[in-house]
PDB file of N, CA and C in Angstrom:
ATOM      1  N   UNK A   1       0.882  -1.264   0.059  1.00  0.00           N
ATOM      2  CA  UNK A   1       0.012   0.013  -0.030  1.00  0.00           C
ATOM      3  C   UNK A   1       0.968   1.163  -0.146  1.00  0.00           C
ATOM      4  N   UNK A   2       0.812   1.962  -0.874  1.00  0.00           N
ATOM      5  CA  UNK A   2       1.567   3.082  -1.017  1.00  0.00           C
ATOM      6  C   UNK A   2       0.934   4.532  -0.267  1.00  0.00           C
ATOM      7  N   UNK A   3       1.661   5.579  -0.487  1.00  0.00           N
ATOM      8  CA  UNK A   3       1.166   6.813   0.251  1.00  0.00           C
ATOM      9  C   UNK A   3      -0.270   7.103  -0.260  1.00  0.00           C
ATOM     10  N   UNK A   4      -0.511   7.079  -1.388  1.00  0.00           N
ATOM     11  CA  UNK A   4      -1.761   7.620  -2.194  1.00  0.00           C
ATOM     12  C   UNK A   4      -2.959   6.733  -1.718  1.00  0.00           C
ATOM     13  N   UNK A   5      -2.685   5.590  -1.497  1.00  0.00           N
ATOM     14  CA  UNK A   5      -3.815   4.746  -1.009  1.00  0.00           C
ATOM     15  C   UNK A   5      -3.946   5.017   0.512  1.00  0.00           C
ATOM     16  N   UNK A   6      -3.102   5.147   1.271  1.00  0.00           N
ATOM     17  CA  UNK A   6      -3.285   5.500   2.689  1.00  0.00           C
ATOM     18  C   UNK A   6      -4.071   6.770   2.801  1.00  0.00           C
ATOM     19  N   UNK A   7      -3.859   7.819   2.083  1.00  0.00           N
ATOM     20  CA  UNK A   7      -4.366   8.966   2.175  1.00  0.00           C
ATOM     21  C   UNK A   7      -5.925   8.758   1.580  1.00  0.00           C
ATOM     22  N   UNK A   8      -6.189   7.988   0.737  1.00  0.00           N
ATOM     23  CA  UNK A   8      -7.580   7.910   0.280  1.00  0.00           C
ATOM     24  C   UNK A   8      -8.443   7.035   1.342  1.00  0.00           C
ATOM     25  N   UNK A   9      -7.769   6.079   2.037  1.00  0.00           N
ATOM     26  CA  UNK A   9      -8.574   5.502   3.235  1.00  0.00           C
ATOM     27  C   UNK A   9      -8.660   6.597   4.354  1.00  0.00           C
ATOM     28  N   UNK A  10      -7.677   7.539   4.755  1.00  0.00           N
ATOM     29  CA  UNK A  10      -8.041   8.413   5.841  1.00  0.00           C
ATOM     30  C   UNK A  10      -9.036   9.371   5.486  1.00  0.00           C
ATOM     31  N   UNK A  11      -9.127   9.800   4.205  1.00  0.00           N
ATOM     32  CA  UNK A  11      -9.743  10.955   3.591  1.00  0.00           C
ATOM     33  C   UNK A  11     -10.513  10.374   2.372  1.00  0.00           C
ATOM     34  N   UNK A  12     -11.597   9.914   2.536  1.00  0.00           N
ATOM     35  CA  UNK A  12     -12.267   9.295   1.278  1.00  0.00           C
ATOM     36  C   UNK A  12     -13.165  10.325   0.529  1.00  0.00           C
ATOM     37  N   UNK A  13     -13.254  11.463   1.092  1.00  0.00           N
ATOM     38  CA  UNK A  13     -14.150  12.524   0.477  1.00  0.00           C
ATOM     39  C   UNK A  13     -13.187  13.413  -0.331  1.00  0.00           C
ATOM     40  N   UNK A  14     -11.917  13.515   0.012  1.00  0.00           N
ATOM     41  CA  UNK A  14     -11.044  14.296  -0.538  1.00  0.00           C
ATOM     42  C   UNK A  14     -10.684  13.983  -2.038  1.00  0.00           C
ATOM     43  N   UNK A  15     -10.726  15.074  -2.827  1.00  0.00           N
ATOM     44  CA  UNK A  15     -10.362  14.824  -4.441  1.00  0.00           C
ATOM     45  C   UNK A  15      -9.123  15.372  -4.590  1.00  0.00           C
ATOM     46  N   UNK A  16      -8.223  14.525  -5.280  1.00  0.00           N
ATOM     47  CA  UNK A  16      -6.959  15.102  -5.691  1.00  0.00           C
ATOM     48  C   UNK A  16      -7.060  16.045  -6.896  1.00  0.00           C
ATOM     49  N   UNK A  17      -6.145  17.123  -6.424  1.00  0.00           N
ATOM     50  CA  UNK A  17      -6.013  18.426  -7.284  1.00  0.00           C
ATOM     51  C   UNK A  17      -5.140  17.910  -8.406  1.00  0.00           C
ATOM     52  N   UNK A  18      -5.124  18.434  -9.694  1.00  0.00           N
ATOM     53  CA  UNK A  18      -4.273  18.139 -10.821  1.00  0.00           C
ATOM     54  C   UNK A  18      -3.143  18.774 -10.379  1.00  0.00           C
ATOM     55  N   UNK A  19      -1.978  18.168 -10.706  1.00  0.00           N
ATOM     56  CA  UNK A  19      -0.486  18.732 -10.343  1.00  0.00           C
ATOM     57  C   UNK A  19      -0.091  19.816 -11.401  1.00  0.00           C
ATOM     58  N   UNK A  20       0.476  20.665 -10.935  1.00  0.00           N
ATOM     59  CA  UNK A  20       0.568  22.105 -11.720  1.00  0.00           C
ATOM     60  C   UNK A  20       2.263  21.637 -12.150  1.00  0.00           C
ATOM     61  N   UNK A  21       2.514  22.085 -13.386  1.00  0.00           N
ATOM     62  CA  UNK A  21       3.940  22.146 -13.681  1.00  0.00           C
ATOM     63  C   UNK A  21       4.651  23.251 -13.289  1.00  0.00           C
ATOM     64  N   UNK A  22       5.790  23.026 -12.797  1.00  0.00           N
ATOM     65  CA  UNK A  22       6.578  24.227 -12.302  1.00  0.00           C
ATOM     66  C   UNK A  22       7.572  24.542 -13.604  1.00  0.00           C
ATOM     67  N   UNK A  23       7.548  25.821 -13.836  1.00  0.00           N
ATOM     68  CA  UNK A  23       8.590  26.011 -14.870  1.00  0.00           C
ATOM     69  C   UNK A  23       9.879  26.527 -14.471  1.00  0.00           C
ATOM     70  N   UNK A  24      10.776  25.860 -14.514  1.00  0.00           N
ATOM     71  CA  UNK A  24      12.137  26.294 -14.153  1.00  0.00           C
ATOM     72  C   UNK A  24      12.928  27.158 -15.253  1.00  0.00           C
ATOM     73  N   UNK A  25      12.963  28.348 -14.979  1.00  0.00           N
ATOM     74  CA  UNK A  25      13.625  29.329 -15.747  1.00  0.00           C
ATOM     75  C   UNK A  25      15.175  29.215 -15.488  1.00  0.00           C
ATOM     76  N   UNK A  26      15.757  29.061 -16.693  1.00  0.00           N
ATOM     77  CA  UNK A  26      17.321  28.784 -16.479  1.00  0.00           C
ATOM     78  C   UNK A  26      17.875  30.419 -16.285  1.00  0.00           C
ATOM     79  N   UNK A  27      18.800  30.608 -15.391  1.00  0.00           N
ATOM     80  CA  UNK A  27      19.237  32.041 -15.099  1.00  0.00           C
ATOM     81  C   UNK A  27      20.471  32.305 -15.990  1.00  0.00           C
ATOM     82  N   UNK A  28      20.398  33.208 -16.786  1.00  0.00           N
ATOM     83  CA  UNK A  28      21.442  33.582 -17.741  1.00  0.00           C
ATOM     84  C   UNK A  28      22.595  34.262 -16.921  1.00  0.00           C
ATOM     85  N   UNK A  29      23.847  33.996 -17.055  1.00  0.00           N
ATOM     86  CA  UNK A  29      24.774  34.603 -16.452  1.00  0.00           C
ATOM     87  C   UNK A  29      25.205  35.744 -17.288  1.00  0.00           C
ATOM     88  N   UNK A  30      25.732  36.755 -16.881  1.00  0.00           N
ATOM     89  CA  UNK A  30      26.431  37.847 -17.882  1.00  0.00           C
ATOM     90  C   UNK A  30      27.677  37.439 -18.244  1.00  0.00           C
ATOM     91  N   UNK A  31      27.755  37.487 -19.735  1.00  0.00           N
ATOM     92  CA  UNK A  31      29.074  37.108 -20.171  1.00  0.00           C
ATOM     93  C   UNK A  31      29.764  38.424 -20.588  1.00  0.00           C
ATOM     94  N   UNK A  32      31.034  38.661 -20.185  1.00  0.00           N
ATOM     95  CA  UNK A  32      31.877  39.841 -20.220  1.00  0.00           C
ATOM     96  C   UNK A  32      32.765  39.681 -21.424  1.00  0.00           C
ATOM     97  N   UNK A  33      33.149  40.827 -21.868  1.00  0.00           N
ATOM     98  CA  UNK A  33      34.022  41.038 -22.955  1.00  0.00           C
ATOM     99  C   UNK A  33      35.503  40.813 -22.524  1.00  0.00           C
ATOM    100  N   UNK A  34      35.921  41.236 -21.108  1.00  0.00           N
ATOM    101  CA  UNK A  34      37.288  41.037 -20.656  1.00  0.00           C
ATOM    102  C   UNK A  34      37.416  39.620 -20.136  1.00  0.00           C
ATOM    103  N   UNK A  35      38.370  39.075 -20.327  1.00  0.00           N
ATOM    104  CA  UNK A  35      38.874  37.794 -19.965  1.00  0.00           C
ATOM    105  C   UNK A  35      38.893  37.663 -18.379  1.00  0.00           C
ATOM    106  N   UNK A  36      38.403  36.654 -17.771  1.00  0.00           N
ATOM    107  CA  UNK A  36      38.443  36.378 -16.325  1.00  0.00           C
ATOM    108  C   UNK A  36      39.852  35.746 -16.116  1.00  0.00           C
ATOM    109  N   UNK A  37      40.578  35.887 -14.939  1.00  0.00           N
ATOM    110  CA  UNK A  37      41.937  35.453 -14.481  1.00  0.00           C
ATOM    111  C   UNK A  37      41.692  33.968 -13.714  1.00  0.00           C
ATOM    112  N   UNK A  38      42.278  33.020 -14.208  1.00  0.00           N
ATOM    113  CA  UNK A  38      42.320  31.737 -13.620  1.00  0.00           C
ATOM    114  C   UNK A  38      43.837  31.389 -12.885  1.00  0.00           C
ATOM    115  N   UNK A  39      44.058  31.808 -11.800  1.00  0.00           N
ATOM    116  CA  UNK A  39      45.567  31.579 -11.448  1.00  0.00           C
ATOM    117  C   UNK A  39      45.460  30.500 -10.187  1.00  0.00           C
ATOM    118  N   UNK A  40      47.044  30.094  -9.999  1.00  0.00           N
ATOM    119  CA  UNK A  40      47.343  28.971  -8.928  1.00  0.00           C
ATOM    120  C   UNK A  40      47.884  29.686  -7.875  1.00  0.00           C
ATOM    121  N   UNK A  41      47.692  29.334  -6.704  1.00  0.00           N
ATOM    122  CA  UNK A  41      48.458  30.014  -5.728  1.00  0.00           C
ATOM    123  C   UNK A  41      48.390  28.783  -4.614  1.00  0.00           C
ATOM    124  N   UNK A  42      49.443  28.814  -3.690  1.00  0.00           N
ATOM    125  CA  UNK A  42      49.814  28.084  -2.643  1.00  0.00           C
ATOM    126  C   UNK A  42      49.382  28.737  -1.381  1.00  0.00           C
ATOM    127  N   UNK A  43      48.654  28.298  -0.655  1.00  0.00           N
ATOM    128  CA  UNK A  43      48.146  28.878   0.395  1.00  0.00           C
ATOM    129  C   UNK A  43      48.029  27.841   1.677  1.00  0.00           C
ATOM    130  N   UNK A  44      49.116  28.347   2.703  1.00  0.00           N
ATOM    131  CA  UNK A  44      49.285  27.276   3.558  1.00  0.00           C
ATOM    132  C   UNK A  44      49.839  25.897   3.479  1.00  0.00           C
ATOM    133  N   UNK A  45      50.692  26.071   2.263  1.00  0.00           N
ATOM    134  CA  UNK A  45      51.119  24.761   1.866  1.00  0.00           C
ATOM    135  C   UNK A  45      50.243  24.011   0.882  1.00  0.00           C
ATOM    136  N   UNK A  46      48.998  24.398   0.855  1.00  0.00           N
ATOM    137  CA  UNK A  46      48.173  23.597  -0.077  1.00  0.00           C
ATOM    138  C   UNK A  46      47.866  24.447  -1.257  1.00  0.00           C
ATOM    139  N   UNK A  47      47.609  23.521  -2.419  1.00  0.00           N
ATOM    140  CA  UNK A  47      47.178  24.167  -3.745  1.00  0.00           C
ATOM    141  C   UNK A  47      45.797  24.955  -3.802  1.00  0.00           C
ATOM    142  N   UNK A  48      45.588  25.947  -4.464  1.00  0.00           N
ATOM    143  CA  UNK A  48      44.253  26.556  -4.511  1.00  0.00           C
ATOM    144  C   UNK A  48      44.418  27.220  -5.934  1.00  0.00           C
ATOM    145  N   UNK A  49      43.035  27.063  -6.591  1.00  0.00           N
ATOM    146  CA  UNK A  49      42.897  27.737  -7.771  1.00  0.00           C
ATOM    147  C   UNK A  49      41.990  29.040  -7.566  1.00  0.00           C
ATOM    148  N   UNK A  50      42.438  30.198  -8.115  1.00  0.00           N
ATOM    149  CA  UNK A  50      41.533  31.454  -7.850  1.00  0.00           C
ATOM    150  C   UNK A  50      41.123  31.948  -9.205  1.00  0.00           C
ATOM    151  N   UNK A  51      39.663  32.286  -9.172  1.00  0.00           N
ATOM    152  CA  UNK A  51      39.247  32.815 -10.339  1.00  0.00           C
ATOM    153  C   UNK A  51      38.667  34.226 -10.025  1.00  0.00           C
ATOM    154  N   UNK A  52      39.222  35.074 -10.701  1.00  0.00           N
ATOM    155  CA  UNK A  52      39.059  36.639 -10.479  1.00  0.00           C
ATOM    156  C   UNK A  52      38.530  37.409 -11.834  1.00  0.00           C
ATOM    157  N   UNK A  53      38.184  38.623 -11.535  1.00  0.00           N
ATOM    158  CA  UNK A  53      37.826  39.298 -12.873  1.00  0.00           C
ATOM    159  C   UNK A  53      36.424  39.464 -13.310  1.00  0.00           C
ATOM    160  N   UNK A  54      35.445  38.990 -12.464  1.00  0.00           N
ATOM    161  CA  UNK A  54      34.072  38.697 -13.218  1.00  0.00           C
ATOM    162  C   UNK A  54      33.372  40.144 -12.947  1.00  0.00           C
ATOM    163  N   UNK A  55      32.744  40.914 -13.907  1.00  0.00           N
ATOM    164  CA  UNK A  55      32.088  42.039 -13.889  1.00  0.00           C
ATOM    165  C   UNK A  55      30.673  42.168 -13.706  1.00  0.00           C
ATOM    166  N   UNK A  56      30.071  41.101 -13.627  1.00  0.00           N
ATOM    167  CA  UNK A  56      28.522  40.799 -13.365  1.00  0.00           C
ATOM    168  C   UNK A  56      28.210  40.925 -11.934  1.00  0.00           C
ATOM    169  N   UNK A  57      27.041  40.690 -11.579  1.00  0.00           N
ATOM    170  CA  UNK A  57      26.760  40.837 -10.095  1.00  0.00           C
ATOM    171  C   UNK A  57      27.158  39.687  -9.224  1.00  0.00           C
ATOM    172  N   UNK A  58      27.274  39.900  -7.996  1.00  0.00           N
ATOM    173  CA  UNK A  58      27.887  39.114  -7.165  1.00  0.00           C
ATOM    174  C   UNK A  58      26.782  37.698  -7.047  1.00  0.00           C
ATOM    175  N   UNK A  59      25.745  37.895  -7.335  1.00  0.00           N
ATOM    176  CA  UNK A  59      24.756  36.494  -7.214  1.00  0.00           C
ATOM    177  C   UNK A  59      25.110  35.849  -8.399  1.00  0.00           C
ATOM    178  N   UNK A  60      25.557  36.330  -9.538  1.00  0.00           N
ATOM    179  CA  UNK A  60      25.745  35.338 -10.640  1.00  0.00           C
ATOM    180  C   UNK A  60      26.961  34.739 -10.529  1.00  0.00           C
ATOM    181  N   UNK A  61      27.991  35.527  -9.794  1.00  0.00           N
ATOM    182  CA  UNK A  61      29.329  34.855  -9.493  1.00  0.00           C
ATOM    183  C   UNK A  61      29.205  33.844  -8.663  1.00  0.00           C
ATOM    184  N   UNK A  62      28.346  33.878  -7.731  1.00  0.00           N
ATOM    185  CA  UNK A  62      27.858  32.863  -6.579  1.00  0.00           C
ATOM    186  C   UNK A  62      27.388  31.757  -7.231  1.00  0.00           C
ATOM    187  N   UNK A  63      26.452  31.701  -8.184  1.00  0.00           N
ATOM    188  CA  UNK A  63      25.895  30.793  -9.092  1.00  0.00           C
ATOM    189  C   UNK A  63      27.107  30.062  -9.719  1.00  0.00           C
ATOM    190  N   UNK A  64      27.938  30.804 -10.367  1.00  0.00           N
ATOM    191  CA  UNK A  64      28.864  30.193 -11.155  1.00  0.00           C
ATOM    192  C   UNK A  64      29.891  29.429 -10.212  1.00  0.00           C
ATOM    193  N   UNK A  65      30.213  29.930  -9.050  1.00  0.00           N
ATOM    194  CA  UNK A  65      31.059  29.148  -8.106  1.00  0.00           C
ATOM    195  C   UNK A  65      30.374  27.933  -7.721  1.00  0.00           C
ATOM    196  N   UNK A  66      29.282  27.863  -7.335  1.00  0.00           N
ATOM    197  CA  UNK A  66      28.324  26.669  -6.958  1.00  0.00           C
ATOM    198  C   UNK A  66      28.440  25.754  -8.080  1.00  0.00           C
ATOM    199  N   UNK A  67      28.305  26.151  -9.423  1.00  0.00           N
ATOM    200  CA  UNK A  67      28.344  25.077 -10.480  1.00  0.00           C
ATOM    201  C   UNK A  67      29.570  24.623 -10.607  1.00  0.00           C
ATOM    202  N   UNK A  68      30.650  25.534 -10.590  1.00  0.00           N
ATOM    203  CA  UNK A  68      32.073  24.903 -10.678  1.00  0.00           C
ATOM    204  C   UNK A  68      32.329  23.778  -9.774  1.00  0.00           C
ATOM    205  N   UNK A  69      32.034  24.010  -8.407  1.00  0.00           N
ATOM    206  CA  UNK A  69      32.363  23.210  -7.289  1.00  0.00           C
ATOM    207  C   UNK A  69      31.479  21.913  -7.348  1.00  0.00           C
ATOM    208  N   UNK A  70      30.447  22.014  -7.882  1.00  0.00           N
ATOM    209  CA  UNK A  70      29.518  20.822  -8.071  1.00  0.00           C
ATOM    210  C   UNK A  70      30.127  19.769  -9.407  1.00  0.00           C
ATOM    211  N   UNK A  71      30.520  20.609 -10.332  1.00  0.00           N
ATOM    212  CA  UNK A  71      30.999  19.720 -11.410  1.00  0.00           C
ATOM    213  C   UNK A  71      32.253  19.128 -11.180  1.00  0.00           C
ATOM    214  N   UNK A  72      33.134  19.828 -10.270  1.00  0.00           N
ATOM    215  CA  UNK A  72      34.439  19.145 -10.244  1.00  0.00           C
ATOM    216  C   UNK A  72      34.540  18.504  -8.769  1.00  0.00           C
ATOM    217  N   UNK A  73      33.361  18.350  -7.993  1.00  0.00           N
ATOM    218  CA  UNK A  73      33.151  17.609  -6.868  1.00  0.00           C
ATOM    219  C   UNK A  73      34.440  17.961  -5.878  1.00  0.00           C
ATOM    220  N   UNK A  74      34.757  19.325  -5.645  1.00  0.00           N
ATOM    221  CA  UNK A  74      35.597  19.874  -4.827  1.00  0.00           C
ATOM    222  C   UNK A  74      35.096  20.932  -3.875  1.00  0.00           C
ATOM    223  N   UNK A  75      35.774  21.321  -2.810  1.00  0.00           N
ATOM    224  CA  UNK A  75      35.429  22.353  -1.950  1.00  0.00           C
ATOM    225  C   UNK A  75      35.973  23.805  -2.598  1.00  0.00           C
ATOM    226  N   UNK A  76      35.346  24.736  -1.897  1.00  0.00           N
ATOM    227  CA  UNK A  76      35.816  26.062  -2.369  1.00  0.00           C
ATOM    228  C   UNK A  76      35.063  26.986  -1.699  1.00  0.00           C
ATOM    229  N   UNK A  77      35.133  28.334  -2.217  1.00  0.00           N
ATOM    230  CA  UNK A  77      34.554  29.513  -1.290  1.00  0.00           C
ATOM    231  C   UNK A  77      34.366  30.599  -2.371  1.00  0.00           C
ATOM    232  N   UNK A  78      33.501  31.411  -2.078  1.00  0.00           N
ATOM    233  CA  UNK A  78      33.186  32.772  -2.973  1.00  0.00           C
ATOM    234  C   UNK A  78      33.708  34.071  -1.618  1.00  0.00           C
ATOM    235  N   UNK A  79      34.677  34.567  -2.076  1.00  0.00           N
ATOM    236  CA  UNK A  79      35.209  35.690  -1.062  1.00  0.00           C
ATOM    237  C   UNK A  79      36.050  36.646  -1.843  1.00  0.00           C
ATOM    238  N   UNK A  80      35.584  37.856  -1.450  1.00  0.00           N
ATOM    239  CA  UNK A  80      36.318  39.103  -2.048  1.00  0.00           C
ATOM    240  C   UNK A  80      36.163  39.348  -3.461  1.00  0.00           C
ATOM    241  N   UNK A  81      35.276  39.040  -4.034  1.00  0.00           N
ATOM    242  CA  UNK A  81      35.007  38.962  -5.529  1.00  0.00           C
ATOM    243  C   UNK A  81      35.934  38.071  -6.290  1.00  0.00           C
ATOM    244  N   UNK A  82      36.225  37.000  -5.540  1.00  0.00           N
ATOM    245  CA  UNK A  82      37.019  35.793  -6.324  1.00  0.00           C
ATOM    246  C   UNK A  82      36.400  34.502  -5.565  1.00  0.00           C
ATOM    247  N   UNK A  83      36.539  33.538  -6.551  1.00  0.00           N
ATOM    248  CA  UNK A  83      36.249  32.042  -6.348  1.00  0.00           C
ATOM    249  C   UNK A  83      37.586  31.353  -5.939  1.00  0.00           C
ATOM    250  N   UNK A  84      37.643  30.785  -4.781  1.00  0.00           N
ATOM    251  CA  UNK A  84      38.764  30.042  -4.378  1.00  0.00           C
ATOM    252  C   UNK A  84      38.368  28.644  -4.373  1.00  0.00           C
ATOM    253  N   UNK A  85      38.984  27.666  -5.222  1.00  0.00           N
ATOM    254  CA  UNK A  85      38.771  26.431  -5.154  1.00  0.00           C
ATOM    255  C   UNK A  85      40.121  25.552  -4.808  1.00  0.00           C
ATOM    256  N   UNK A  86      39.678  24.568  -3.682  1.00  0.00           N
ATOM    257  CA  UNK A  86      40.921  23.677  -3.292  1.00  0.00           C
ATOM    258  C   UNK A  86      41.359  22.754  -4.223  1.00  0.00           C
ATOM    259  N   UNK A  87      42.639  22.851  -4.593  1.00  0.00           N
ATOM    260  CA  UNK A  87      43.392  22.054  -5.596  1.00  0.00           C
ATOM    261  C   UNK A  87      43.700  22.976  -6.820  1.00  0.00           C
ATOM    262  N   UNK A  88      44.636  22.307  -7.648  1.00  0.00           N
ATOM    263  CA  UNK A  88      44.847  22.825  -8.934  1.00  0.00           C
ATOM    264  C   UNK A  88      43.938  22.114 -10.003  1.00  0.00           C
ATOM    265  N   UNK A  89      43.004  22.922 -10.422  1.00  0.00           N
ATOM    266  CA  UNK A  89      41.997  22.551 -11.426  1.00  0.00           C
ATOM    267  C   UNK A  89      41.864  23.618 -12.430  1.00  0.00           C
ATOM    268  N   UNK A  90      43.017  24.213 -12.806  1.00  0.00           N
ATOM    269  CA  UNK A  90      42.837  25.165 -13.702  1.00  0.00           C
ATOM    270  C   UNK A  90      42.342  24.874 -15.146  1.00  0.00           C
ATOM    271  N   UNK A  91      42.886  23.767 -15.497  1.00  0.00           N
ATOM    272  CA  UNK A  91      42.497  23.319 -16.926  1.00  0.00           C
ATOM    273  C   UNK A  91      41.016  22.988 -16.943  1.00  0.00           C
ATOM    274  N   UNK A  92      40.620  22.227 -15.943  1.00  0.00           N
ATOM    275  CA  UNK A  92      39.214  21.881 -16.029  1.00  0.00           C
ATOM    276  C   UNK A  92      38.281  22.972 -15.916  1.00  0.00           C
ATOM    277  N   UNK A  93      38.556  24.152 -15.060  1.00  0.00           N
ATOM    278  CA  UNK A  93      37.834  25.194 -14.667  1.00  0.00           C
ATOM    279  C   UNK A  93      37.626  26.026 -16.095  1.00  0.00           C
ATOM    280  N   UNK A  94      38.982  26.119 -16.633  1.00  0.00           N
ATOM    281  CA  UNK A  94      39.011  26.934 -18.173  1.00  0.00           C
ATOM    282  C   UNK A  94      38.137  26.340 -19.040  1.00  0.00           C
ATOM    283  N   UNK A  95      38.018  25.164 -19.036  1.00  0.00           N
ATOM    284  CA  UNK A  95      37.062  24.407 -20.164  1.00  0.00           C
ATOM    285  C   UNK A  95      35.704  24.659 -19.874  1.00  0.00           C
ATOM    286  N   UNK A  96      35.499  24.649 -18.582  1.00  0.00           N
ATOM    287  CA  UNK A  96      34.085  24.782 -18.100  1.00  0.00           C
ATOM    288  C   UNK A  96      33.583  25.992 -18.394  1.00  0.00           C
ATOM    289  N   UNK A  97      34.537  27.077 -18.074  1.00  0.00           N
ATOM    290  CA  UNK A  97      34.122  28.529 -18.353  1.00  0.00           C
ATOM    291  C   UNK A  97      34.066  28.746 -20.071  1.00  0.00           C
ATOM    292  N   UNK A  98      34.943  28.349 -20.613  1.00  0.00           N
ATOM    293  CA  UNK A  98      34.799  28.491 -21.967  1.00  0.00           C
ATOM    294  C   UNK A  98      33.599  27.823 -22.875  1.00  0.00           C
ATOM    295  N   UNK A  99      33.085  26.564 -22.092  1.00  0.00           N
ATOM    296  CA  UNK A  99      31.794  26.139 -22.745  1.00  0.00           C
ATOM    297  C   UNK A  99      30.682  27.086 -22.440  1.00  0.00           C
ATOM    298  N   UNK A 100      30.840  27.941 -21.393  1.00  0.00           N
ATOM    299  CA  UNK A 100      29.757  28.889 -21.141  1.00  0.00           C
ATOM    300  C   UNK A 100      29.947  30.073 -21.804  1.00  0.00           C
ATOM    301  N   UNK A 101      31.066  30.127 -22.451  1.00  0.00           N
ATOM    302  CA  UNK A 101      31.000  31.532 -23.389  1.00  0.00           C
ATOM    303  C   UNK A 101      31.847  32.511 -22.758  1.00  0.00           C
ATOM    304  N   UNK A 102      32.570  32.269 -21.662  1.00  0.00           N
ATOM    305  CA  UNK A 102      33.625  33.182 -20.906  1.00  0.00           C
ATOM    306  C   UNK A 102      34.925  33.060 -21.519  1.00  0.00           C
ATOM    307  N   UNK A 103      35.633  34.267 -21.552  1.00  0.00           N
ATOM    308  CA  UNK A 103      36.962  34.200 -22.032  1.00  0.00           C
ATOM    309  C   UNK A 103      37.830  34.134 -20.652  1.00  0.00           C
ATOM    310  N   UNK A 104      38.895  33.410 -20.626  1.00  0.00           N
ATOM    311  CA  UNK A 104      39.590  33.028 -19.664  1.00  0.00           C
ATOM    312  C   UNK A 104      41.205  33.070 -20.003  1.00  0.00           C
ATOM    313  N   UNK A 105      41.782  33.654 -19.064  1.00  0.00           N
ATOM    314  CA  UNK A 105      43.391  33.759 -19.185  1.00  0.00           C
ATOM    315  C   UNK A 105      43.985  33.240 -17.977  1.00  0.00           C
ATOM    316  N   UNK A 106      44.973  32.277 -18.438  1.00  0.00           N
ATOM    317  CA  UNK A 106      45.710  31.412 -17.248  1.00  0.00           C
ATOM    318  C   UNK A 106      46.947  32.288 -16.918  1.00  0.00           C
ATOM    319  N   UNK A 107      46.960  32.441 -15.567  1.00  0.00           N
ATOM    320  CA  UNK A 107      48.081  33.130 -14.871  1.00  0.00           C
ATOM    321  C   UNK A 107      48.915  32.054 -14.044  1.00  0.00           C
ATOM    322  N   UNK A 108      50.152  32.288 -14.123  1.00  0.00           N
ATOM    323  CA  UNK A 108      51.033  31.566 -13.023  1.00  0.00           C
ATOM    324  C   UNK A 108      51.154  30.213 -13.462  1.00  0.00           C
ATOM    325  N   UNK A 109      52.343  29.807 -13.332  1.00  0.00           N
ATOM    326  CA  UNK A 109      52.870  28.163 -13.551  1.00  0.00           C
ATOM    327  C   UNK A 109      52.461  27.591 -14.955  1.00  0.00           C
TER     328      UNK A 109
END
């Protein structure tokens, strides 16, 4: 017996309303003309990849940071108008950003 059957037994007079379709509008990121900078640093002896130079809103940059972190399955943060990713993922991040239409410049190493 599934949940729907149990609910029908508890509330026999209740009629099910048709389910409404929820439209998920894709959020468009602002694609800038100037290249974003993707650089490598060591902080406290650990490798980090830093992405800077986004000219759009902070909310768009946070969405981009979350998407990069989930695609790479790594930790990171958004701080001081830059995305800090744990580990050296410059090549992978650059391909992700280029697929989205961004221009990326590799700095360091």
